[in-house]
Amino acid sequence: NAKRQREGSDNFFAAAPPYLLSSTMTLMTRCFAAASPLILQKTLAFYSPVILPRHAVSMSRRPTAQSALAPLDQDLEAWASTSGFGGVEKSIPAGSSGWASFRKVTVTDPPTNDYDEPTSFFVKSSSRSSKEMFYGEALGLEAMYACSQGSEDTLRIPKVFHYGDYSSGKGSFVVMEYLNLAGRSDDRALGKAVARMHLAPATEKAGNPTKAFGFAVDNTIGSTPQPNPWTKPNSGTKEWVEFFRDHRIGHQINLAGDPYCSNLWNNDIAPRLHLLFEDLKGEKEIKPSLLHGDLWSGNIGSADGKPSIYDPAVYWGHHEAEWGVSDFLLNCHVVLILLILVGFGFVWACTLLFVYPVKFCL
């Protein structure tokens, strides 16, 4: 897979028509000019010593879910018992955001993690339904967990144990492995681990038995809806271009509601987008890779000495799309590892893919 991506994928500048490059750079320039507040916010988040979910930025905008704690305690006790974990020993509040409350829970008969150590649980709860709040996140974490097994240089992804609605029907929660998160550690290890996840095959266990682009459910990138309809089975370059055109850039251009960018995209760029990928056929065909989907510096840390990524917007896509949303590509260690493992083509792809998510920029 890495060899396939290296061969011929550094030809994008030469292959792309001048008018397409010009239109793309015009769109990028407009997005960059409007993105200064977002860049400042992400920079401050990167240098903050406290790791918080990104949603905590909007704490003052919406009420928290504190009113749902009583049903949560009851359902946690019932879940621990039926799962064979004994009873709840401790349930300690661990903060909240504008959309959920967090708790660290220990049980009397805990399971063990991948290192044969007793596991505590990180519990997120909300007054809204599981389908609305936690279903997509849980499926995404399960897929990332499945694609990060079988090697020493992989990501540390929390295992999901349970998600669902309260028995009372007035709220929901998700239970996952508690990780002792710390700040970012070795960026070379991060580059290797993310590349390993991208190289993992699409399988039924990973949630993609048909080897398509998309995901099992629609989710969000931040608070912005992200549609993930499946493409046809055994998808390749043609299906990726259509998916990226219609359900990534095109979707967000529509949400942004900027007439200039809409006309530029619809008339000049979208009809010619396939020209950037026309050499990726046959053995070089683009195949689905599992993506975190929102891999900016605020969603990266470490746990147990290994790189960890969280708060995902997971879908199956072209691996180079992962780096378009990132704000840390200038770190030379990450760049060098990705050049070695994935190929030189990602540099040009990031130039185009950085405009996703466009709505954040506009």
Short mmCIF file of C-alpha atoms in Angstrom, two decimals:
data_model
loop_
_atom_site.label_atom_id
_atom_site.label_comp_id
_atom_site.label_asym_id
_atom_site.label_seq_id
_atom_site.Cartn_x
_atom_site.Cartn_y
_atom_site.Cartn_z
CA ASN A 1 0.00 0.00 0.00
CA ALA A 2 2.80 2.42 0.93
CA LYS A 3 4.70 1.45 -2.22
CA ARG A 4 1.59 2.04 -4.31
CA GLN A 5 1.16 5.52 -2.87
CA ARG A 6 4.81 6.45 -3.41
CA GLU A 7 4.91 5.51 -7.09
CA GLY A 8 3.69 8.28 -9.32
CA SER A 9 1.88 10.26 -6.63
CA ASP A 10 4.41 13.11 -6.60
CA ASN A 11 3.26 14.19 -10.06
CA PHE A 12 0.21 16.19 -9.02
CA PHE A 13 1.63 19.65 -9.71
CA ALA A 14 2.81 18.58 -13.15
CA ALA A 15 -0.45 16.81 -14.00
CA ALA A 16 -2.87 19.44 -12.72
CA PRO A 17 -4.02 22.01 -15.32
CA PRO A 18 -2.98 25.61 -14.52
CA TYR A 19 -6.58 26.82 -14.25
CA LEU A 20 -7.37 24.15 -11.68
CA LEU A 21 -4.33 25.05 -9.58
CA SER A 22 -5.23 28.74 -9.85
CA SER A 23 -8.84 28.18 -8.80
CA THR A 24 -7.82 25.95 -5.92
CA MET A 25 -5.28 28.46 -4.64
CA THR A 26 -7.87 31.25 -4.89
CA LEU A 27 -10.30 29.22 -2.79
CA MET A 28 -7.56 28.41 -0.27
CA THR A 29 -6.51 32.06 -0.02
CA ARG A 30 -10.07 33.13 0.77
CA CYS A 31 -10.38 30.38 3.38
CA PHE A 32 -7.02 31.19 4.99
CA ALA A 33 -7.88 34.88 5.20
CA ALA A 34 -11.08 34.11 7.06
CA ALA A 35 -9.50 31.45 9.28
CA SER A 36 -7.24 33.63 11.46
CA PRO A 37 -9.46 33.42 14.60
CA LEU A 38 -9.63 29.63 14.28
CA ILE A 39 -5.85 29.33 13.87
CA LEU A 40 -5.34 31.47 17.00
CA GLN A 41 -7.79 29.34 18.98
CA LYS A 42 -6.07 26.11 17.96
CA THR A 43 -2.64 27.54 18.70
CA LEU A 44 -3.71 28.52 22.22
CA ALA A 45 -5.25 25.08 22.73
CA PHE A 46 -2.01 23.42 21.62
CA TYR A 47 0.07 25.29 24.19
CA SER A 48 -2.43 24.87 27.02
CA PRO A 49 -1.10 22.54 29.75
CA VAL A 50 -4.60 21.19 30.42
CA ILE A 51 -6.07 18.55 28.10
CA LEU A 52 -9.80 19.17 27.71
CA PRO A 53 -12.30 17.96 25.12
CA ARG A 54 -12.61 20.55 22.40
CA HIS A 55 -16.34 20.90 23.13
CA ALA A 56 -15.43 22.46 26.48
CA VAL A 57 -14.70 25.68 24.59
CA SER A 58 -18.46 26.20 24.31
CA MET A 59 -19.39 25.52 27.96
CA SER A 60 -21.28 28.77 28.33
CA ARG A 61 -23.44 28.20 25.28
CA ARG A 62 -25.51 25.24 26.41
CA PRO A 63 -26.56 23.75 29.76
CA THR A 64 -24.64 20.73 31.05
CA ALA A 65 -26.14 17.33 31.79
CA GLN A 66 -25.87 17.36 35.60
CA SER A 67 -29.57 16.63 35.99
CA ALA A 68 -28.98 13.15 34.53
CA LEU A 69 -26.64 11.91 37.27
CA ALA A 70 -29.20 9.92 39.31
CA PRO A 71 -30.36 7.73 36.41
CA LEU A 72 -26.71 7.35 35.38
CA ASP A 73 -25.67 5.95 38.77
CA GLN A 74 -28.53 3.47 38.70
CA ASP A 75 -27.79 2.28 35.18
CA LEU A 76 -24.04 2.04 35.83
CA GLU A 77 -24.71 -0.22 38.81
CA ALA A 78 -26.98 -2.44 36.72
CA TRP A 79 -24.52 -2.53 33.82
CA ALA A 80 -21.55 -3.46 36.04
CA SER A 81 -23.52 -6.28 37.62
CA THR A 82 -24.84 -7.79 34.38
CA SER A 83 -21.39 -7.48 32.75
CA GLY A 84 -19.75 -9.51 35.51
CA PHE A 85 -17.78 -6.58 36.93
CA GLY A 86 -19.33 -6.71 40.40
CA GLY A 87 -20.63 -3.38 41.60
CA VAL A 88 -19.62 0.26 41.32
CA GLU A 89 -16.89 0.99 43.86
CA LYS A 90 -16.31 4.68 43.07
CA SER A 91 -17.90 7.17 40.71
CA ILE A 92 -15.95 10.42 40.65
CA PRO A 93 -16.98 13.49 38.60
CA ALA A 94 -14.31 14.35 36.03
CA GLY A 95 -15.62 17.55 34.51
CA SER A 96 -18.17 18.45 31.89
CA SER A 97 -18.61 20.24 28.60
CA GLY A 98 -21.48 22.05 26.96
CA TRP A 99 -22.99 18.77 25.85
CA ALA A 100 -22.00 16.02 28.35
CA SER A 101 -20.76 15.18 31.83
CA PHE A 102 -17.70 13.01 32.53
CA ARG A 103 -16.98 10.53 35.33
CA LYS A 104 -14.22 8.11 36.31
CA VAL A 105 -15.76 4.86 37.54
CA THR A 106 -14.11 1.92 39.28
CA VAL A 107 -15.76 -1.43 39.94
CA THR A 108 -15.16 -4.20 42.44
CA ASP A 109 -14.27 -6.85 39.84
CA PRO A 110 -12.66 -4.93 36.96
CA PRO A 111 -11.64 -6.37 33.58
CA THR A 112 -8.05 -6.11 32.44
CA ASN A 113 -6.73 -3.99 29.58
CA ASP A 114 -4.34 -4.99 26.79
CA TYR A 115 -1.48 -4.86 29.32
CA ASP A 116 -3.24 -7.24 31.77
CA GLU A 117 -3.83 -4.38 34.21
CA PRO A 118 -7.14 -3.67 36.01
CA THR A 119 -9.24 -1.21 34.06
CA SER A 120 -11.18 1.80 35.29
CA PHE A 121 -13.87 3.37 33.12
CA PHE A 122 -14.40 6.78 31.61
CA VAL A 123 -18.11 7.51 31.37
CA LYS A 124 -19.70 10.27 29.32
CA SER A 125 -23.37 11.05 29.87
CA SER A 126 -25.91 13.36 28.30
CA SER A 127 -29.56 14.28 28.60
CA ARG A 128 -29.93 13.53 24.87
CA SER A 129 -30.37 10.12 23.21
CA SER A 130 -27.54 7.69 22.52
CA LYS A 131 -28.23 7.73 18.78
CA GLU A 132 -27.83 11.48 18.77
CA MET A 133 -24.83 11.74 21.08
CA PHE A 134 -22.72 8.60 21.45
CA TYR A 135 -23.55 6.04 18.76
CA GLY A 136 -21.25 7.54 16.14
CA GLU A 137 -18.44 8.15 18.62
CA ALA A 138 -18.64 4.59 19.95
CA LEU A 139 -18.59 3.01 16.47
CA GLY A 140 -15.70 5.26 15.51
CA LEU A 141 -13.63 4.32 18.55
CA GLU A 142 -14.39 0.63 17.99
CA ALA A 143 -13.17 0.88 14.39
CA MET A 144 -10.02 2.76 15.43
CA TYR A 145 -9.37 0.19 18.16
CA ALA A 146 -9.74 -2.68 15.66
CA CYS A 147 -7.37 -1.00 13.19
CA SER A 148 -4.73 -0.30 15.85
CA GLN A 149 -4.02 -3.86 16.96
CA GLY A 150 -1.31 -6.36 16.12
CA SER A 151 1.82 -4.21 16.35
CA GLU A 152 3.94 -2.49 18.97
CA ASP A 153 3.99 0.88 17.18
CA THR A 154 0.22 1.46 17.18
CA LEU A 155 -2.14 4.00 18.70
CA ARG A 156 -3.50 3.69 22.24
CA ILE A 157 -7.25 3.80 21.64
CA PRO A 158 -9.73 3.34 24.53
CA LYS A 159 -11.83 0.19 24.30
CA VAL A 160 -15.59 0.81 24.28
CA PHE A 161 -17.52 -1.38 26.74
CA HIS A 162 -21.07 -0.07 26.47
CA TYR A 163 -23.27 2.67 25.04
CA GLY A 164 -27.00 3.19 25.14
CA ASP A 165 -29.97 5.09 26.56
CA TYR A 166 -30.92 5.25 30.21
CA SER A 167 -33.45 2.69 31.32
CA SER A 168 -35.71 5.64 32.10
CA GLY A 169 -35.38 6.80 28.49
CA LYS A 170 -34.31 10.33 29.50
CA GLY A 171 -30.65 10.47 28.61
CA SER A 172 -27.76 8.26 27.53
CA PHE A 173 -24.20 7.27 28.34
CA VAL A 174 -21.12 5.59 26.92
CA VAL A 175 -18.59 3.55 28.91
CA MET A 176 -15.03 3.26 27.68
CA GLU A 177 -11.61 2.36 29.05
CA TYR A 178 -10.10 5.08 31.23
CA LEU A 179 -6.74 6.27 29.91
CA ASN A 180 -4.23 8.26 31.95
CA LEU A 181 -3.80 10.90 29.29
CA ALA A 182 -0.73 13.08 29.09
CA GLY A 183 0.55 15.59 26.55
CA ARG A 184 1.97 14.69 23.18
CA SER A 185 5.12 12.63 23.37
CA ASP A 186 7.18 11.32 20.44
CA ASP A 187 5.87 12.71 17.14
CA ARG A 188 7.77 10.09 15.19
CA ALA A 189 5.84 7.41 17.07
CA LEU A 190 2.63 9.31 16.34
CA GLY A 191 3.38 9.39 12.60
CA LYS A 192 4.11 5.66 12.54
CA ALA A 193 1.02 4.76 14.57
CA VAL A 194 -1.39 6.81 12.45
CA ALA A 195 0.14 5.37 9.28
CA ARG A 196 -0.39 1.85 10.69
CA MET A 197 -4.07 2.63 11.26
CA HIS A 198 -4.37 3.97 7.71
CA LEU A 199 -2.77 0.79 6.33
CA ALA A 200 -5.14 -1.54 8.23
CA PRO A 201 -7.41 -3.46 5.82
CA ALA A 202 -11.13 -2.76 5.58
CA THR A 203 -12.79 -5.75 7.25
CA GLU A 204 -16.05 -6.69 8.94
CA LYS A 205 -14.38 -6.45 12.34
CA ALA A 206 -13.31 -2.90 11.50
CA GLY A 207 -16.85 -2.06 10.39
CA ASN A 208 -16.25 -1.99 6.62
CA PRO A 209 -16.88 -5.45 5.11
CA THR A 210 -17.65 -4.05 1.63
CA LYS A 211 -14.39 -2.04 1.37
CA ALA A 212 -16.18 1.23 0.63
CA PHE A 213 -15.68 4.90 1.44
CA GLY A 214 -17.96 6.42 4.10
CA PHE A 215 -19.02 5.13 7.50
CA ALA A 216 -21.83 3.23 9.21
CA VAL A 217 -23.40 6.43 10.57
CA ASP A 218 -23.29 10.15 9.93
CA ASN A 219 -21.34 12.02 12.59
CA THR A 220 -19.98 15.50 13.27
CA ILE A 221 -16.67 17.28 12.93
CA GLY A 222 -16.82 19.61 15.89
CA SER A 223 -20.47 20.60 15.90
CA THR A 224 -20.78 20.52 12.10
CA PRO A 225 -22.74 17.62 10.56
CA GLN A 226 -20.62 15.23 8.51
CA PRO A 227 -22.51 12.91 6.10
CA ASN A 228 -20.93 9.50 5.54
CA PRO A 229 -22.99 7.53 3.00
CA TRP A 230 -21.32 4.34 1.85
CA THR A 231 -20.01 4.22 -1.70
CA LYS A 232 -20.31 1.03 -3.73
CA PRO A 233 -18.41 -2.13 -2.65
CA ASN A 234 -14.71 -2.40 -3.52
CA SER A 235 -14.48 1.33 -4.17
CA GLY A 236 -11.47 2.97 -5.75
CA THR A 237 -10.23 6.30 -7.04
CA LYS A 238 -13.41 7.23 -8.95
CA GLU A 239 -15.62 6.66 -5.90
CA TRP A 240 -13.25 8.58 -3.64
CA VAL A 241 -13.31 11.63 -5.91
CA GLU A 242 -17.13 11.55 -5.94
CA PHE A 243 -17.33 11.10 -2.16
CA PHE A 244 -14.86 13.89 -1.44
CA ARG A 245 -16.50 16.20 -3.97
CA ASP A 246 -20.11 15.70 -2.84
CA HIS A 247 -19.93 14.79 0.86
CA ARG A 248 -16.88 16.70 2.04
CA ILE A 249 -15.99 19.95 0.23
CA GLY A 250 -19.30 20.33 -1.62
CA HIS A 251 -21.31 19.65 1.54
CA GLN A 252 -19.40 22.22 3.58
CA ILE A 253 -19.41 24.79 0.80
CA ASN A 254 -23.22 24.53 0.88
CA LEU A 255 -23.24 24.94 4.68
CA ALA A 256 -20.95 27.95 4.49
CA GLY A 257 -23.35 29.80 2.18
CA ASP A 258 -20.64 31.90 0.53
CA PRO A 259 -21.74 32.67 -3.09
CA TYR A 260 -18.22 33.42 -4.32
CA CYS A 261 -16.77 30.13 -3.03
CA SER A 262 -19.85 28.21 -4.21
CA ASN A 263 -19.47 29.50 -7.76
CA LEU A 264 -15.73 28.88 -7.75
CA TRP A 265 -16.19 25.32 -6.49
CA ASN A 266 -19.17 24.38 -8.67
CA ASN A 267 -17.94 25.95 -11.90
CA ASP A 268 -14.13 25.74 -11.83
CA ILE A 269 -12.91 23.11 -9.35
CA ALA A 270 -15.48 20.33 -8.77
CA PRO A 271 -15.96 19.46 -12.48
CA ARG A 272 -12.18 19.02 -12.87
CA LEU A 273 -11.36 17.49 -9.49
CA HIS A 274 -10.81 14.05 -11.03
CA LEU A 275 -7.83 15.40 -12.99
CA LEU A 276 -5.76 15.49 -9.80
CA PHE A 277 -6.22 11.75 -9.34
CA GLU A 278 -6.27 10.45 -12.92
CA ASP A 279 -2.85 8.77 -12.59
CA LEU A 280 -3.98 6.73 -9.55
CA LYS A 281 -5.37 3.70 -11.34
CA GLY A 282 -4.69 -0.01 -11.42
CA GLU A 283 -2.09 -0.89 -8.80
CA LYS A 284 -2.10 2.74 -7.65
CA GLU A 285 -5.87 2.80 -7.08
CA ILE A 286 -6.94 4.68 -3.94
CA LYS A 287 -8.35 2.27 -1.38
CA PRO A 288 -10.33 3.10 1.78
CA SER A 289 -8.29 3.87 4.91
CA LEU A 290 -9.78 4.43 8.35
CA LEU A 291 -9.38 8.09 9.30
CA HIS A 292 -9.64 9.81 12.67
CA GLY A 293 -11.17 12.66 10.69
CA ASP A 294 -10.37 15.58 13.00
CA LEU A 295 -6.68 15.14 13.76
CA TRP A 296 -5.69 18.57 15.02
CA SER A 297 -3.26 19.12 17.90
CA GLY A 298 -6.02 19.43 20.53
CA ASN A 299 -7.09 15.83 19.85
CA ILE A 300 -3.64 14.29 20.32
CA GLY A 301 -2.03 13.07 23.53
CA SER A 302 -0.32 10.00 24.92
CA ALA A 303 -1.24 7.17 27.28
CA ASP A 304 0.97 4.46 28.75
CA GLY A 305 3.88 5.81 26.75
CA LYS A 306 2.10 5.44 23.41
CA PRO A 307 0.48 8.09 21.19
CA SER A 308 -3.27 8.45 21.62
CA ILE A 309 -5.88 10.30 19.57
CA TYR A 310 -9.44 11.03 20.61
CA ASP A 311 -12.60 13.07 19.92
CA PRO A 312 -12.77 11.64 16.38
CA ALA A 313 -14.95 12.27 13.33
CA VAL A 314 -14.26 8.81 11.89
CA TYR A 315 -14.86 7.67 8.33
CA TRP A 316 -13.19 5.56 5.64
CA GLY A 317 -11.45 7.76 3.08
CA HIS A 318 -8.22 8.55 1.24
CA HIS A 319 -5.46 8.51 3.88
CA GLU A 320 -4.06 11.85 2.65
CA ALA A 321 -7.33 13.55 3.68
CA GLU A 322 -6.32 12.97 7.32
CA TRP A 323 -3.59 15.58 7.12
CA GLY A 324 -5.64 18.30 5.46
CA VAL A 325 -7.34 19.22 8.75
CA SER A 326 -4.15 18.99 10.81
CA ASP A 327 -2.43 22.04 12.23
CA PHE A 328 0.93 20.45 13.08
CA LEU A 329 2.33 19.38 9.70
CA LEU A 330 5.29 21.72 10.02
CA ASN A 331 6.70 19.41 12.66
CA CYS A 332 9.53 17.83 10.68
CA HIS A 333 9.42 14.49 12.50
CA VAL A 334 5.81 13.85 11.52
CA VAL A 335 6.45 14.97 7.95
CA LEU A 336 9.51 12.75 7.54
CA ILE A 337 7.78 9.65 8.89
CA LEU A 338 4.79 10.22 6.63
CA LEU A 339 7.00 10.77 3.60
CA ILE A 340 8.66 7.43 4.29
CA LEU A 341 5.54 5.40 5.09
CA VAL A 342 2.93 6.99 2.85
CA GLY A 343 4.64 8.83 0.01
CA PHE A 344 5.41 12.29 -1.30
CA GLY A 345 2.00 12.82 -2.82
CA PHE A 346 0.47 13.79 0.49
CA VAL A 347 2.21 17.21 0.38
CA TRP A 348 0.15 18.33 -2.62
CA ALA A 349 -2.96 16.59 -1.34
CA CYS A 350 -2.74 18.58 1.91
CA THR A 351 -2.63 21.78 -0.14
CA LEU A 352 -6.04 20.95 -1.59
CA LEU A 353 -7.52 19.06 1.35
CA PHE A 354 -6.77 21.80 3.89
CA VAL A 355 -9.93 23.57 2.78
CA TYR A 356 -11.91 20.81 4.58
CA PRO A 357 -13.68 21.62 6.80
CA VAL A 358 -14.48 24.77 4.84
CA LYS A 359 -17.20 25.92 7.23
CA PHE A 360 -14.58 26.28 10.00
CA CYS A 361 -12.65 28.68 7.77
CA LEU A 362 -15.61 30.73 6.53
#
